[in-house]
Amino acid sequence: MVTWTRVQTAILTTALVAPIYQLLLRLPPTFPGIVGAPCRLLGAIGLVVAIVPYVQARKALGSRLRIEPSPAAAGDLIISGVFGRVRHPMYAALVLGSVAWALLWNSVWGLFVDTLVVAFLGAKIRREEELLAEMYPAYAAYRRAVPALLPRFQRPGKMS
C-alpha cells in the first residue's frame, strides 16, 4: 500500500531535483534573462520567508508532528501562535518553499512539479481536516475563524 508519506516524499523530492536537473541538462524552457534575475531574487526571498512558519509550526507541534494526515492520539488542538494565523503553516511553507526553489533556479519544470505539490497537499489537507474535525469538537469553529494556508493581514478572527 502506498502511504501519504511515500507519495509526499516522492513529490517533494521531485520538486527539489527537477530544477537542478533542468539546469544541469540544459533543458528548456527556463525564464528569459530579463525575467530570470527578478525571479531568482523572489525565489531567494521566498525560501527565507518559508522557513519561518515551518520552524514555528514544527516547534509548536513538537513530538506530535506527523507526516501522515492522522493527528497524534494525545494532545490538544493547537490554535495559537502560527496556528492562530493559518491552520496549515507547514503545508503553506512547503508550497511557498517549493515555488521559491523553482524560481531561484528559473525552472519552468520546477513550477510544473509544484502543481503536483499543491494538488497533493490540497488532498492531504482535506483528509487531515476530516480527521481533526472527528477528534476535536472545537475544530469546526477554528476552521471558520482561521484561513487554511494564506494568512489574513489583519488581526486574526475570533472563534465562536
C-alpha positions as a LaTeX table, in Angstrom:
\begin{tabular}{lrrr}
\hline
Residue & $x$ (\AA) & $y$ (\AA) & $z$ (\AA) \\
\hline
Met1 & 0.00 & 0.00 & 0.00 \\
Val2 & 1.29 & 3.46 & $-0.92$ \\
Thr3 & 1.14 & 5.81 & 2.01 \\
Trp4 & 0.76 & 9.57 & 2.23 \\
Thr5 & 4.35 & 9.68 & 3.48 \\
Arg6 & 5.79 & 7.89 & 0.45 \\
Val7 & 3.85 & 9.99 & $-2.04$ \\
Gln8 & 4.75 & 13.22 & $-0.25$ \\
Thr9 & 8.42 & 12.23 & $-0.17$ \\
Ala10 & 8.40 & 11.40 & $-3.88$ \\
Ile11 & 6.65 & 14.60 & $-4.92$ \\
Leu12 & 8.74 & 16.90 & $-2.73$ \\
Thr13 & 11.96 & 15.17 & $-3.83$ \\
Thr14 & 10.94 & 15.63 & $-7.46$ \\
Ala15 & 10.21 & 19.32 & $-6.77$ \\
Leu16 & 13.68 & 19.63 & $-5.24$ \\
Val17 & 15.64 & 17.92 & $-8.02$ \\
Ala18 & 13.66 & 18.92 & $-11.14$ \\
Pro19 & 15.06 & 22.48 & $-11.30$ \\
Ile20 & 18.61 & 21.21 & $-10.75$ \\
Tyr21 & 18.29 & 18.55 & $-13.47$ \\
Gln22 & 16.83 & 21.13 & $-15.82$ \\
Leu23 & 19.84 & 23.37 & $-15.29$ \\
Leu24 & 22.46 & 20.60 & $-15.39$ \\
Leu25 & 21.00 & 19.04 & $-18.53$ \\
Arg26 & 20.39 & 22.46 & $-20.09$ \\
Leu27 & 16.79 & 21.57 & $-20.79$ \\
Pro28 & 14.39 & 24.28 & $-21.95$ \\
Pro29 & 12.35 & 26.16 & $-21.02$ \\
Thr30 & 13.83 & 28.46 & $-18.44$ \\
Phe31 & 12.88 & 32.04 & $-17.76$ \\
Pro32 & 14.35 & 34.62 & $-20.17$ \\
Gly33 & 17.14 & 36.87 & $-18.92$ \\
Ile34 & 15.03 & 39.94 & $-18.16$ \\
Val35 & 12.67 & 37.85 & $-16.02$ \\
Gly36 & 15.32 & 35.50 & $-14.67$ \\
Ala37 & 17.09 & 37.83 & $-12.25$ \\
Pro38 & 13.90 & 39.10 & $-10.53$ \\
Cys39 & 12.63 & 35.51 & $-10.29$ \\
Arg40 & 15.87 & 34.42 & $-8.65$ \\
Leu41 & 15.56 & 37.25 & $-6.13$ \\
Leu42 & 11.92 & 36.37 & $-5.41$ \\
Gly43 & 12.96 & 32.74 & $-5.03$ \\
Ala44 & 15.67 & 33.58 & $-2.50$ \\
Ile45 & 13.30 & 35.78 & $-0.51$ \\
Gly46 & 10.56 & 33.14 & $-0.69$ \\
Leu47 & 12.87 & 30.45 & 0.69 \\
Val48 & 13.80 & 32.63 & 3.66 \\
Val49 & 10.15 & 33.55 & 4.29 \\
Ala50 & 9.05 & 29.89 & 4.06 \\
Ile51 & 11.46 & 28.83 & 6.79 \\
Val52 & 9.80 & 30.98 & 9.48 \\
Pro53 & 6.33 & 29.39 & 9.64 \\
Tyr54 & 7.80 & 25.94 & 9.08 \\
Val55 & 10.12 & 26.23 & 12.07 \\
Gln56 & 7.43 & 27.84 & 14.24 \\
Ala57 & 4.92 & 25.08 & 13.43 \\
Arg58 & 7.46 & 22.32 & 13.95 \\
Lys59 & 8.36 & 23.75 & 17.34 \\
Ala60 & 4.69 & 24.12 & 18.34 \\
Leu61 & 3.89 & 20.54 & 17.33 \\
Gly62 & 6.95 & 19.02 & 18.96 \\
Ser63 & 6.58 & 15.26 & 19.36 \\
Arg64 & 3.07 & 15.43 & 17.85 \\
Leu65 & 4.48 & 16.18 & 14.40 \\
Arg66 & 3.36 & 13.55 & 11.89 \\
Ile67 & 3.73 & 13.19 & 8.14 \\
Glu68 & 0.59 & 11.10 & 7.85 \\
Pro69 & $-2.62$ & 13.18 & 7.94 \\
Ser70 & $-3.94$ & 11.44 & 11.06 \\
Pro71 & $-3.43$ & 13.59 & 14.18 \\
Ala72 & $-1.37$ & 12.33 & 17.10 \\
Ala73 & $-3.52$ & 10.42 & 19.58 \\
Ala74 & $-2.52$ & 12.57 & 22.55 \\
Gly75 & $-2.59$ & 16.33 & 22.78 \\
Asp76 & $-4.76$ & 19.37 & 22.48 \\
Leu77 & $-5.73$ & 21.21 & 19.33 \\
Ile78 & $-3.10$ & 23.92 & 18.75 \\
Ile79 & $-4.77$ & 27.18 & 17.77 \\
Ser80 & $-2.27$ & 29.79 & 18.95 \\
Gly81 & 0.98 & 31.16 & 17.59 \\
Val82 & 1.48 & 30.44 & 13.91 \\
Phe83 & $-1.58$ & 28.15 & 14.06 \\
Gly84 & $-3.63$ & 31.21 & 15.01 \\
Arg85 & $-2.73$ & 32.77 & 11.65 \\
Val86 & $-3.14$ & 29.72 & 9.37 \\
Arg87 & $-4.41$ & 26.20 & 10.01 \\
His88 & $-1.66$ & 24.51 & 7.98 \\
Pro89 & 1.53 & 26.59 & 8.28 \\
Met90 & 3.86 & 23.73 & 7.40 \\
Tyr91 & 1.97 & 22.96 & 4.20 \\
Ala92 & 1.92 & 26.67 & 3.35 \\
Ala93 & 5.69 & 26.76 & 3.91 \\
Leu94 & 6.19 & 23.68 & 1.72 \\
Val95 & 4.21 & 25.24 & $-1.13$ \\
Leu96 & 5.99 & 28.60 & $-0.81$ \\
Gly97 & 9.38 & 26.93 & $-0.48$ \\
Ser98 & 8.77 & 24.69 & $-3.47$ \\
Val99 & 7.69 & 27.57 & $-5.71$ \\
Ala100 & 10.55 & 29.72 & $-4.42$ \\
Trp101 & 13.02 & 26.93 & $-5.17$ \\
Ala102 & 11.79 & 26.70 & $-8.77$ \\
Leu103 & 12.01 & 30.49 & $-9.15$ \\
Leu104 & 15.52 & 30.52 & $-7.69$ \\
Trp105 & 16.60 & 28.07 & $-10.41$ \\
Asn106 & 14.48 & 29.79 & $-13.11$ \\
Ser107 & 12.85 & 26.43 & $-13.71$ \\
Val108 & 9.61 & 26.06 & $-15.59$ \\
Trp109 & 9.88 & 22.31 & $-14.93$ \\
Gly110 & 10.05 & 23.05 & $-11.22$ \\
Leu111 & 6.90 & 25.15 & $-11.41$ \\
Phe112 & 5.17 & 22.33 & $-13.26$ \\
Val113 & 6.09 & 19.90 & $-10.47$ \\
Asp114 & 4.81 & 22.49 & $-7.99$ \\
Thr115 & 1.32 & 21.99 & $-9.41$ \\
Leu116 & 1.63 & 18.38 & $-8.21$ \\
Val117 & 2.82 & 19.60 & $-4.81$ \\
Val118 & $-0.23$ & 21.86 & $-4.49$ \\
Ala119 & $-2.66$ & 19.16 & $-5.66$ \\
Phe120 & $-1.21$ & 16.55 & $-3.31$ \\
Leu121 & $-1.10$ & 18.84 & $-0.28$ \\
Gly122 & $-4.66$ & 20.00 & $-1.05$ \\
Ala123 & $-5.86$ & 16.39 & $-0.90$ \\
Lys124 & $-3.86$ & 15.77 & 2.24 \\
Ile125 & $-5.30$ & 18.88 & 3.91 \\
Arg126 & $-8.84$ & 17.73 & 3.13 \\
Arg127 & $-8.18$ & 14.34 & 4.71 \\
Glu128 & $-6.38$ & 15.82 & 7.70 \\
Glu129 & $-9.21$ & 18.26 & 8.35 \\
Glu130 & $-11.77$ & 15.43 & 8.30 \\
Leu131 & $-9.74$ & 13.60 & 10.93 \\
Leu132 & $-9.17$ & 16.72 & 13.04 \\
Ala133 & $-12.90$ & 17.52 & 12.99 \\
Glu134 & $-13.64$ & 13.99 & 14.24 \\
Met135 & $-11.06$ & 14.25 & 17.01 \\
Tyr136 & $-11.64$ & 17.83 & 18.21 \\
Pro137 & $-15.16$ & 19.29 & 18.56 \\
Ala138 & $-13.65$ & 22.81 & 18.56 \\
Tyr139 & $-12.12$ & 22.29 & 15.10 \\
Ala140 & $-15.24$ & 23.48 & 13.24 \\
Ala141 & $-15.08$ & 26.91 & 14.90 \\
Tyr142 & $-11.30$ & 27.08 & 14.41 \\
Arg143 & $-11.77$ & 26.23 & 10.73 \\
Arg144 & $-14.29$ & 29.05 & 10.28 \\
Ala145 & $-12.06$ & 31.59 & 12.05 \\
Val146 & $-8.61$ & 30.79 & 10.67 \\
Pro147 & $-7.67$ & 30.52 & 6.96 \\
Ala148 & $-6.10$ & 27.28 & 5.71 \\
Leu149 & $-2.89$ & 28.49 & 4.03 \\
Leu150 & $-2.79$ & 32.24 & 3.40 \\
Pro151 & $-2.80$ & 34.44 & 6.49 \\
Arg152 & $-5.03$ & 37.44 & 6.72 \\
Phe153 & $-3.15$ & 40.65 & 7.09 \\
Gln154 & $-5.26$ & 41.90 & 9.96 \\
Arg155 & $-5.94$ & 40.77 & 13.45 \\
Pro156 & $-6.86$ & 37.06 & 13.47 \\
Gly157 & $-10.58$ & 36.25 & 13.69 \\
Lys158 & $-12.22$ & 35.21 & 16.93 \\
Met159 & $-13.53$ & 31.71 & 17.21 \\
Ser160 & $-17.18$ & 31.42 & 18.12 \\
\hline
\end{tabular}
